[in-house]
Coordinates of C-alpha atoms in Angstrom, one line a residue:
M1 CA 194.6 144.9 105.2
L2 CA 194.8 145.3 109.0
C3 CA 198.0 146.9 110.5
R4 CA 197.7 145.0 113.8
K5 CA 197.4 141.4 114.9
S6 CA 195.0 140.2 117.6
R7 CA 195.7 141.0 121.2
K8 CA 195.7 137.3 122.0
I9 CA 198.5 136.6 119.5
R10 CA 200.5 139.6 120.6
L11 CA 200.3 138.5 124.3
L12 CA 201.4 135.0 123.3
T13 CA 204.4 136.5 121.4
L14 CA 205.3 138.6 124.4
L15 CA 205.3 135.6 126.8
L16 CA 207.4 133.4 124.4
L17 CA 209.9 136.1 123.9
T18 CA 210.2 136.8 127.6
A19 CA 210.8 133.1 128.3
L20 CA 213.6 133.0 125.7
I21 CA 215.3 136.3 126.8
M22 CA 215.3 135.3 130.5
L23 CA 217.9 132.6 129.7
S24 CA 220.8 135.1 129.9
S25 CA 223.3 136.0 132.7
Q26 CA 225.7 138.5 134.5
S27 CA 225.1 141.2 137.2
I28 CA 225.6 144.9 137.6
C29 CA 223.1 147.6 138.6
A30 CA 222.2 151.1 137.6
D31 CA 219.3 153.4 138.4
I32 CA 218.3 154.7 135.0
R33 CA 218.6 152.1 132.2
A34 CA 217.6 153.6 128.9
L35 CA 217.2 152.1 125.5
W36 CA 217.2 154.0 122.2
V37 CA 214.8 152.5 119.7
T38 CA 215.2 153.6 116.1
A39 CA 212.3 154.1 113.6
W40 CA 212.9 150.8 111.9
D41 CA 212.0 148.9 115.1
L42 CA 208.9 150.9 115.6
N43 CA 207.1 150.7 112.2
T44 CA 204.9 147.6 113.0
P45 CA 203.0 146.4 116.0
E46 CA 204.9 143.1 115.9
K47 CA 208.3 144.9 116.2
I48 CA 207.1 147.1 119.1
D49 CA 205.7 144.0 120.9
K50 CA 209.1 142.3 120.7
M51 CA 210.9 145.4 121.8
I52 CA 208.7 145.8 124.8
A53 CA 209.3 142.2 125.8
F54 CA 213.0 142.8 125.6
A55 CA 212.9 146.0 127.6
L56 CA 210.8 144.4 130.4
S57 CA 213.1 141.3 130.5
H58 CA 216.2 143.4 130.7
N59 CA 215.2 145.8 133.4
I60 CA 215.0 148.8 131.1
T61 CA 213.4 151.8 132.7
Q62 CA 213.3 154.3 129.8
I63 CA 212.4 153.8 126.1
F64 CA 213.7 156.6 123.8
A65 CA 211.3 156.1 120.8
H66 CA 212.2 157.7 117.5
T67 CA 209.4 160.1 117.1
R68 CA 210.9 162.5 114.6
Y69 CA 213.4 161.0 112.3
R70 CA 214.3 163.5 109.5
S71 CA 211.7 166.3 109.7
D72 CA 209.0 163.6 109.4
A73 CA 206.5 162.1 111.8
L74 CA 206.4 158.6 113.4
Y75 CA 203.2 159.8 115.1
I76 CA 200.0 161.7 114.0
P77 CA 200.6 165.5 113.8
N78 CA 197.7 167.4 115.5
R79 CA 196.3 164.1 116.6
F80 CA 193.7 165.5 119.0
F81 CA 194.5 169.2 119.3
D82 CA 195.7 171.5 116.5
T83 CA 196.9 174.2 118.9
Y84 CA 200.4 174.1 117.4
Y85 CA 201.1 174.3 113.7
N86 CA 202.7 171.0 112.5
P87 CA 202.8 170.3 108.8
E88 CA 205.4 167.5 109.0
P89 CA 204.7 164.6 106.6
R90 CA 204.3 161.0 107.7
S91 CA 207.7 159.2 107.7
Y92 CA 208.4 157.0 104.7
I93 CA 209.6 154.4 107.2
L94 CA 206.0 153.7 108.1
N95 CA 204.3 151.4 105.6
C96 CA 200.9 151.3 107.0
E97 CA 198.9 154.5 106.5
V98 CA 196.9 154.3 109.7
F99 CA 199.4 152.9 112.2
D100 CA 200.6 155.3 115.0
P101 CA 203.8 153.9 116.6
L102 CA 204.0 156.4 119.4
A103 CA 200.3 155.9 120.5
Y104 CA 200.7 152.1 120.2
L105 CA 203.9 152.1 122.3
I106 CA 202.3 154.3 125.0
E107 CA 199.1 152.2 125.1
N108 CA 201.0 148.9 125.5
T109 CA 203.2 150.1 128.3
I110 CA 200.7 151.8 130.5
D111 CA 200.6 149.0 133.0
T112 CA 204.4 148.7 133.2
N113 CA 207.2 150.8 134.8
L114 CA 208.6 151.8 131.5
E115 CA 209.0 155.6 130.9
I116 CA 208.3 156.5 127.2
H117 CA 210.4 159.5 126.0
A118 CA 209.9 161.1 122.5
W119 CA 213.3 161.1 120.9
V120 CA 213.4 163.9 118.3
T121 CA 216.2 164.8 115.9
V122 CA 216.4 168.6 115.6
F123 CA 218.6 170.2 113.0
V124 CA 219.5 167.3 110.7
A125 CA 216.5 167.3 108.4
T126 CA 217.0 164.8 105.6
P127 CA 218.1 161.2 105.1
R128 CA 221.2 160.7 102.9
T129 CA 218.9 159.7 100.0
I130 CA 215.8 161.8 99.2
E131 CA 213.9 159.7 96.8
N132 CA 211.5 158.6 99.5
I133 CA 210.7 161.9 101.2
A134 CA 207.3 163.4 100.8
I135 CA 206.4 166.4 98.6
E136 CA 205.6 168.3 101.8
H137 CA 209.0 167.7 103.3
L138 CA 211.0 170.8 104.4
Y139 CA 213.8 170.0 101.9
K140 CA 211.3 170.7 99.1
T141 CA 209.1 173.4 100.7
R142 CA 211.8 175.4 102.7
S143 CA 215.0 174.9 100.8
E144 CA 216.1 178.4 101.9
W145 CA 216.3 177.2 105.5
F146 CA 219.2 174.8 105.0
T147 CA 222.7 175.7 106.1
K148 CA 225.6 176.6 103.9
D149 CA 229.3 176.4 104.3
F150 CA 231.7 179.3 104.3
L151 CA 231.9 179.3 100.5
G152 CA 228.1 179.7 100.3
T153 CA 227.4 176.2 99.1
K154 CA 224.2 174.6 100.3
M155 CA 224.8 171.5 102.4
S156 CA 224.2 168.3 100.4
Y157 CA 221.7 165.8 101.6
N158 CA 224.2 162.9 100.9
S159 CA 226.9 164.3 103.3
Y160 CA 227.3 163.8 107.0
E161 CA 224.0 162.5 108.5
G162 CA 222.0 164.4 105.9
A163 CA 221.3 168.0 105.2
Y164 CA 220.9 170.3 108.2
L165 CA 218.6 173.3 108.9
D166 CA 220.6 176.3 110.0
P167 CA 220.2 177.0 113.7
G168 CA 220.8 180.8 113.2
V169 CA 217.6 181.4 111.2
P170 CA 214.9 182.6 113.7
E171 CA 212.0 181.1 111.6
I172 CA 213.5 177.7 111.9
Q173 CA 213.6 177.9 115.7
D174 CA 209.9 179.0 115.8
Y175 CA 209.0 176.1 113.5
L176 CA 210.7 173.5 115.5
I177 CA 209.3 174.7 118.9
T178 CA 205.7 174.4 117.6
V179 CA 206.3 170.9 116.1
F180 CA 207.7 169.7 119.5
L181 CA 204.9 171.4 121.4
D182 CA 202.4 169.6 119.2
I183 CA 204.0 166.2 120.1
V184 CA 203.9 166.7 123.9
S185 CA 200.4 168.2 123.7
N186 CA 198.9 165.1 122.0
Y187 CA 200.9 162.3 123.6
Q188 CA 201.3 161.3 127.2
V189 CA 205.1 160.9 127.2
Q190 CA 207.2 161.1 130.3
G191 CA 210.0 162.9 128.5
I192 CA 211.3 164.4 125.3
Q193 CA 214.9 164.2 124.1
L194 CA 216.8 166.4 121.7
D195 CA 219.2 164.8 119.3
Y196 CA 221.5 166.4 116.7
I197 CA 221.1 169.7 118.6
R198 CA 224.2 171.1 117.0
Y199 CA 225.8 172.2 113.7
P200 CA 226.9 169.5 111.3
D201 CA 230.6 170.8 111.5
S202 CA 232.6 173.9 112.0
Q203 CA 232.5 175.1 108.4
F204 CA 228.7 175.4 108.3
G205 CA 226.3 178.1 109.6
Y206 CA 226.6 180.5 106.6
N207 CA 222.9 180.6 105.6
P208 CA 222.3 184.2 104.3
A209 CA 219.5 184.8 106.8
A210 CA 221.8 183.6 109.6
I211 CA 224.6 185.9 108.5
E212 CA 222.2 188.8 108.5
Q213 CA 221.2 188.0 112.1
Y214 CA 224.9 187.8 113.1
N215 CA 225.6 191.2 111.4
Q216 CA 222.8 192.8 113.4
S217 CA 223.9 191.2 116.7
D218 CA 226.2 192.7 119.4
F219 CA 228.9 190.0 118.8
E220 CA 232.3 191.1 117.7
S221 CA 233.3 190.5 114.1
N222 CA 235.7 187.8 115.1
S223 CA 233.3 185.8 117.3
F224 CA 231.1 184.0 114.8
H225 CA 231.9 180.7 116.5
K226 CA 230.6 182.1 119.8
W227 CA 227.5 183.5 118.1
K228 CA 226.8 180.0 116.6
E229 CA 227.1 178.5 120.0
E230 CA 224.6 181.0 121.4
Q231 CA 222.1 180.0 118.6
I232 CA 222.1 176.5 119.9
N233 CA 222.0 177.6 123.6
R234 CA 219.0 179.9 123.0
F235 CA 217.1 177.2 121.2
V236 CA 217.7 174.8 124.2
R237 CA 216.6 177.5 126.6
R238 CA 213.4 178.2 124.8
F239 CA 212.7 174.5 124.2
Y240 CA 213.1 173.8 128.0
A241 CA 210.9 176.7 129.0
E242 CA 208.1 175.7 126.6
M243 CA 208.2 172.0 127.5
K244 CA 208.2 172.7 131.2
Y245 CA 205.4 175.2 130.9
H246 CA 203.3 172.6 129.1
N247 CA 204.1 170.0 131.7
P248 CA 206.5 170.8 134.7
D249 CA 207.0 167.0 135.3
L250 CA 208.2 166.3 131.7
I251 CA 211.8 165.1 131.6
V252 CA 213.8 167.3 129.2
S253 CA 217.1 165.8 128.0
A254 CA 219.6 165.9 125.2
A255 CA 221.9 163.4 123.5
V256 CA 225.3 165.1 123.3
I257 CA 228.8 164.7 122.1
S258 CA 231.0 163.0 124.8
D259 CA 234.2 164.8 123.9
L260 CA 233.8 168.3 125.4
N261 CA 236.3 170.1 123.2
K262 CA 235.0 168.6 120.0
A263 CA 231.4 169.3 121.1
K264 CA 232.1 173.0 121.6
M265 CA 234.7 173.8 118.9
R266 CA 233.5 171.6 116.0
Y267 CA 229.7 171.4 116.7
S268 CA 229.0 174.6 118.8
Q269 CA 227.4 172.4 121.4
N270 CA 228.2 173.7 124.9
W271 CA 226.0 171.2 126.7
T272 CA 227.7 171.5 130.1
E273 CA 226.3 175.1 130.2
W274 CA 222.9 173.6 129.7
L275 CA 223.3 171.5 132.8
E276 CA 224.8 174.3 134.8
D277 CA 222.2 176.9 133.9
G278 CA 219.3 174.4 134.2
Y279 CA 218.1 174.2 130.6
I280 CA 217.9 170.4 130.6
D281 CA 217.3 167.8 133.3
Y282 CA 219.8 165.2 131.9
A283 CA 222.5 165.0 129.3
Y284 CA 222.9 161.6 127.7
I285 CA 226.5 161.6 126.5
M286 CA 227.2 159.4 123.5
S287 CA 230.3 157.6 124.8
Y288 CA 230.4 155.1 121.9
S289 CA 234.0 154.0 121.9
T290 CA 234.6 150.2 122.2
S291 CA 237.6 150.9 124.4
D292 CA 237.2 151.0 128.2
E293 CA 240.2 153.3 128.4
V294 CA 238.6 155.9 126.2
V295 CA 235.2 155.7 127.9
N296 CA 236.9 156.0 131.3
R297 CA 238.8 159.2 130.1
E298 CA 235.6 160.7 128.8
L299 CA 233.7 160.0 132.0
L300 CA 236.5 161.5 134.1
E301 CA 236.4 164.7 132.1
V302 CA 232.7 165.2 133.0
Q303 CA 232.7 164.1 136.6
K304 CA 231.8 167.6 137.7
W305 CA 228.3 167.2 136.2
K306 CA 227.9 163.5 136.8
D307 CA 224.7 163.7 138.8
R308 CA 222.8 164.8 135.7
I309 CA 224.7 162.7 133.1
I310 CA 223.5 159.3 131.8
V311 CA 226.2 157.4 130.0
G312 CA 225.3 156.3 126.5
L313 CA 227.0 153.2 125.3
R314 CA 227.2 151.5 121.9
T315 CA 225.9 148.0 121.3
W316 CA 226.3 147.6 117.6
T317 CA 228.7 145.6 115.5
E318 CA 230.8 147.3 113.0
N319 CA 232.7 146.0 109.9
G320 CA 231.6 142.5 110.6
R321 CA 233.5 142.3 113.9
P322 CA 231.3 141.2 116.8
Y323 CA 231.2 143.6 119.7
S324 CA 231.2 141.4 122.8
P325 CA 228.4 141.8 125.4
N326 CA 231.2 141.5 128.0
L327 CA 232.7 144.8 126.7
I328 CA 229.3 146.5 127.1
S329 CA 229.0 145.1 130.6
S330 CA 232.4 146.3 131.6
K331 CA 231.4 149.8 130.6
I332 CA 228.2 149.6 132.6
L333 CA 230.3 148.6 135.6
L334 CA 232.7 151.5 134.9
S335 CA 230.0 154.1 134.8
K336 CA 228.5 152.8 138.0
R337 CA 231.8 152.8 139.8
L338 CA 232.4 156.4 138.8
G339 CA 229.0 157.4 140.3
F340 CA 226.9 158.1 137.2
P341 CA 223.1 157.7 137.8
G342 CA 222.5 155.5 134.8
I343 CA 223.3 154.2 131.4
A344 CA 221.6 154.2 128.0
L345 CA 222.2 151.7 125.2
F346 CA 222.4 152.6 121.5
S347 CA 220.5 150.9 120.3
Y348 CA 217.9 148.1 120.5
T349 CA 218.6 147.4 116.8
G350 CA 222.3 146.9 117.6
I351 CA 221.6 144.6 120.5
R352 CA 219.1 142.5 118.4
A353 CA 221.5 142.3 115.4
N354 CA 224.5 141.4 117.7
N355 CA 222.5 138.8 119.7
N356 CA 223.5 140.5 122.9
F357 CA 220.8 139.0 125.0
V358 CA 223.3 138.1 127.8
L359 CA 222.9 141.7 129.0
N360 CA 219.9 140.8 131.1
K361 CA 221.7 140.4 134.4
A362 CA 224.1 143.2 133.6
L363 CA 221.1 145.5 133.7
E364 CA 219.6 144.3 137.0
G365 CA 219.2 146.6 139.9
N366 CA 216.8 148.7 141.9
S367 CA 215.5 151.5 139.8
S368 CA 213.8 154.9 140.6
P369 CA 212.0 157.1 138.1
A370 CA 213.8 160.0 136.6
N371 CA 213.0 163.4 138.2
S372 CA 212.7 166.9 136.8
L373 CA 215.4 169.4 137.8
S374 CA 214.0 171.6 140.6
N375 CA 213.6 175.0 138.9
N376 CA 211.6 178.2 139.0
F377 CA 211.6 180.4 135.9
I378 CA 209.8 183.3 134.2
F379 CA 209.8 183.6 130.4
G380 CA 207.8 185.1 127.6
Y381 CA 207.8 186.8 124.2
I382 CA 207.6 190.4 123.1
T383 CA 206.2 191.4 119.7
D384 CA 204.9 194.5 118.0
Q385 CA 201.1 194.9 117.5
N386 CA 201.4 192.9 114.2
G387 CA 203.0 189.9 116.0
K388 CA 206.5 190.5 114.7
A389 CA 209.2 189.5 117.2
L390 CA 211.1 192.3 118.8
A391 CA 214.8 191.7 119.6
K392 CA 217.0 193.5 122.1
I393 CA 214.1 194.7 124.3
P394 CA 215.3 195.1 127.9
V395 CA 213.4 193.0 130.5
S396 CA 214.2 193.2 134.2
L397 CA 213.3 191.6 137.5
N398 CA 213.2 193.7 140.7
G399 CA 214.4 196.9 139.0
N400 CA 217.7 196.2 137.3
A401 CA 218.8 193.6 139.8
I402 CA 218.3 190.9 137.2
K403 CA 218.2 192.0 133.6
T404 CA 218.1 190.4 130.2
Y405 CA 217.2 191.2 126.6
T406 CA 214.9 189.5 124.1
D407 CA 216.5 187.4 121.4
E408 CA 215.8 187.3 117.7
N409 CA 212.5 185.4 118.4
G410 CA 211.4 188.0 121.0
F411 CA 212.1 185.5 123.7
F412 CA 213.2 186.3 127.2
F413 CA 214.1 184.0 130.1
F414 CA 214.9 184.2 133.8
N415 CA 216.0 180.9 135.3
Q416 CA 216.8 179.2 138.6
L417 CA 214.8 181.8 140.7
K418 CA 214.5 181.4 144.4
P419 CA 211.1 181.4 146.0
G420 CA 209.8 184.9 146.8
N421 CA 208.4 188.1 145.3
Y422 CA 209.5 189.4 141.9
W423 CA 208.7 192.5 140.0
L424 CA 208.8 192.0 136.2
K425 CA 209.2 195.0 134.0
T426 CA 209.8 195.4 130.2
E427 CA 210.1 198.6 128.2
K428 CA 211.0 199.9 124.7
G429 CA 212.7 203.2 125.0
I430 CA 210.7 205.0 127.7
N431 CA 207.4 203.1 127.0
V432 CA 206.6 200.6 129.7
V433 CA 204.7 197.7 128.1
F434 CA 204.3 195.6 131.2
S435 CA 204.9 195.7 135.0
S436 CA 203.7 192.9 137.3
N437 CA 204.3 191.4 140.7
I438 CA 204.9 187.7 140.8
Y439 CA 205.1 185.4 143.8
I440 CA 207.1 182.1 143.4
P441 CA 206.1 179.6 146.1
S442 CA 208.5 177.3 147.8
S443 CA 206.7 174.0 147.4
P444 CA 206.6 173.2 143.6
Q445 CA 209.6 171.4 142.1
V446 CA 209.2 173.3 138.8
F447 CA 207.3 176.6 138.7
P448 CA 207.0 178.3 135.3
V449 CA 205.4 181.6 134.5
K450 CA 204.8 182.8 130.9
Y451 CA 203.9 186.2 129.5
N452 CA 203.1 187.2 125.9
L453 CA 203.5 190.9 125.5
S454 CA 203.3 193.4 122.7
F455 CA 204.0 197.0 122.0
T456 CA 201.5 199.2 120.2
D457 CA 202.2 202.5 118.5

């Protein structure tokens, strides 16, 4: 049985849908107009065709396509190149064994102005029911990677959004980076977005391997919360470095908690630091309240960083109460009035279910493509001769003028460097493993340099 219909029928469907959707009204403008599209609206060619028609008719500029749902693939791992290890199983949401949603979406938007971004969930790793997950799934093959609460109880898959991997386990960070590198190496996406880049709640993070790392760290005994925050920070730093090294023009973003205090204290997600230190190009804040007053308060709280913040707004109906498109439009207007560069709607499923097609004119406006943050950086990894990561190794630029240490994955990172000459040096004790002169030119928008270094006996 074929998984795709004929091109002629698809084109006719697109034209009919476009004609129907163009019957809507109202007018506000924004530069970036993004749409999150969940896995269930990407699992057949027909659904993708309808979604593309909607996006084109509603002046959408970015599609965030669910590419990794719960440690599973809505794409083909190692599709062309197997440079990066990626054992993730095919998502149970896909019925057809040969259909590749991400490739199909990219292929059918090449001649449009739509940017396609791979939307990946990070630390939440299971759905809330596990009867459909594959035998190769991490929950079955790497059960020791999942987080535990302060009583030592493993997180249940039927709690919260599902069971989470523990960010404090170095192996997990290595694994995730290689999976994400495989995606961007095999698909021509314009961006990649991190979601659930946090802990599930404040009482989690007590995986034994994570606790061992904490006990070996330089953090004070009463600063476990700060240590957890740093585990998220260092993953984002490394993710950013690797993605930009692969493609300096790739847009790196994160979907984040809109309440700053809750983000930091409950979820260890200090995303404003990511913006300030240049670890992401954009933060997409999930300002999902139905109240204009609440959304206004949240947006005023983050005004300092507004040039790099896209306002995520809810579109779904809850408890059978219709959520008026007028309320969505008022929040689009609010974000524009406060000077934010764009909005994102969560999600296409919600719009479709709520029949919110009157948003067409509300999303009109002149658009410009998203741009990478201007940034120059040097990063790398230090290992022993057997490939084992070495932590706490000093690395310096220009003597000790700029100095850092490798983390638990042997990773080091110097960011936001001005154009000019740099002298990189790293050493273990009195043994110098590397010394090099680096020239950073003034013309590139993003200029990454990577080194893989190792000590020998």
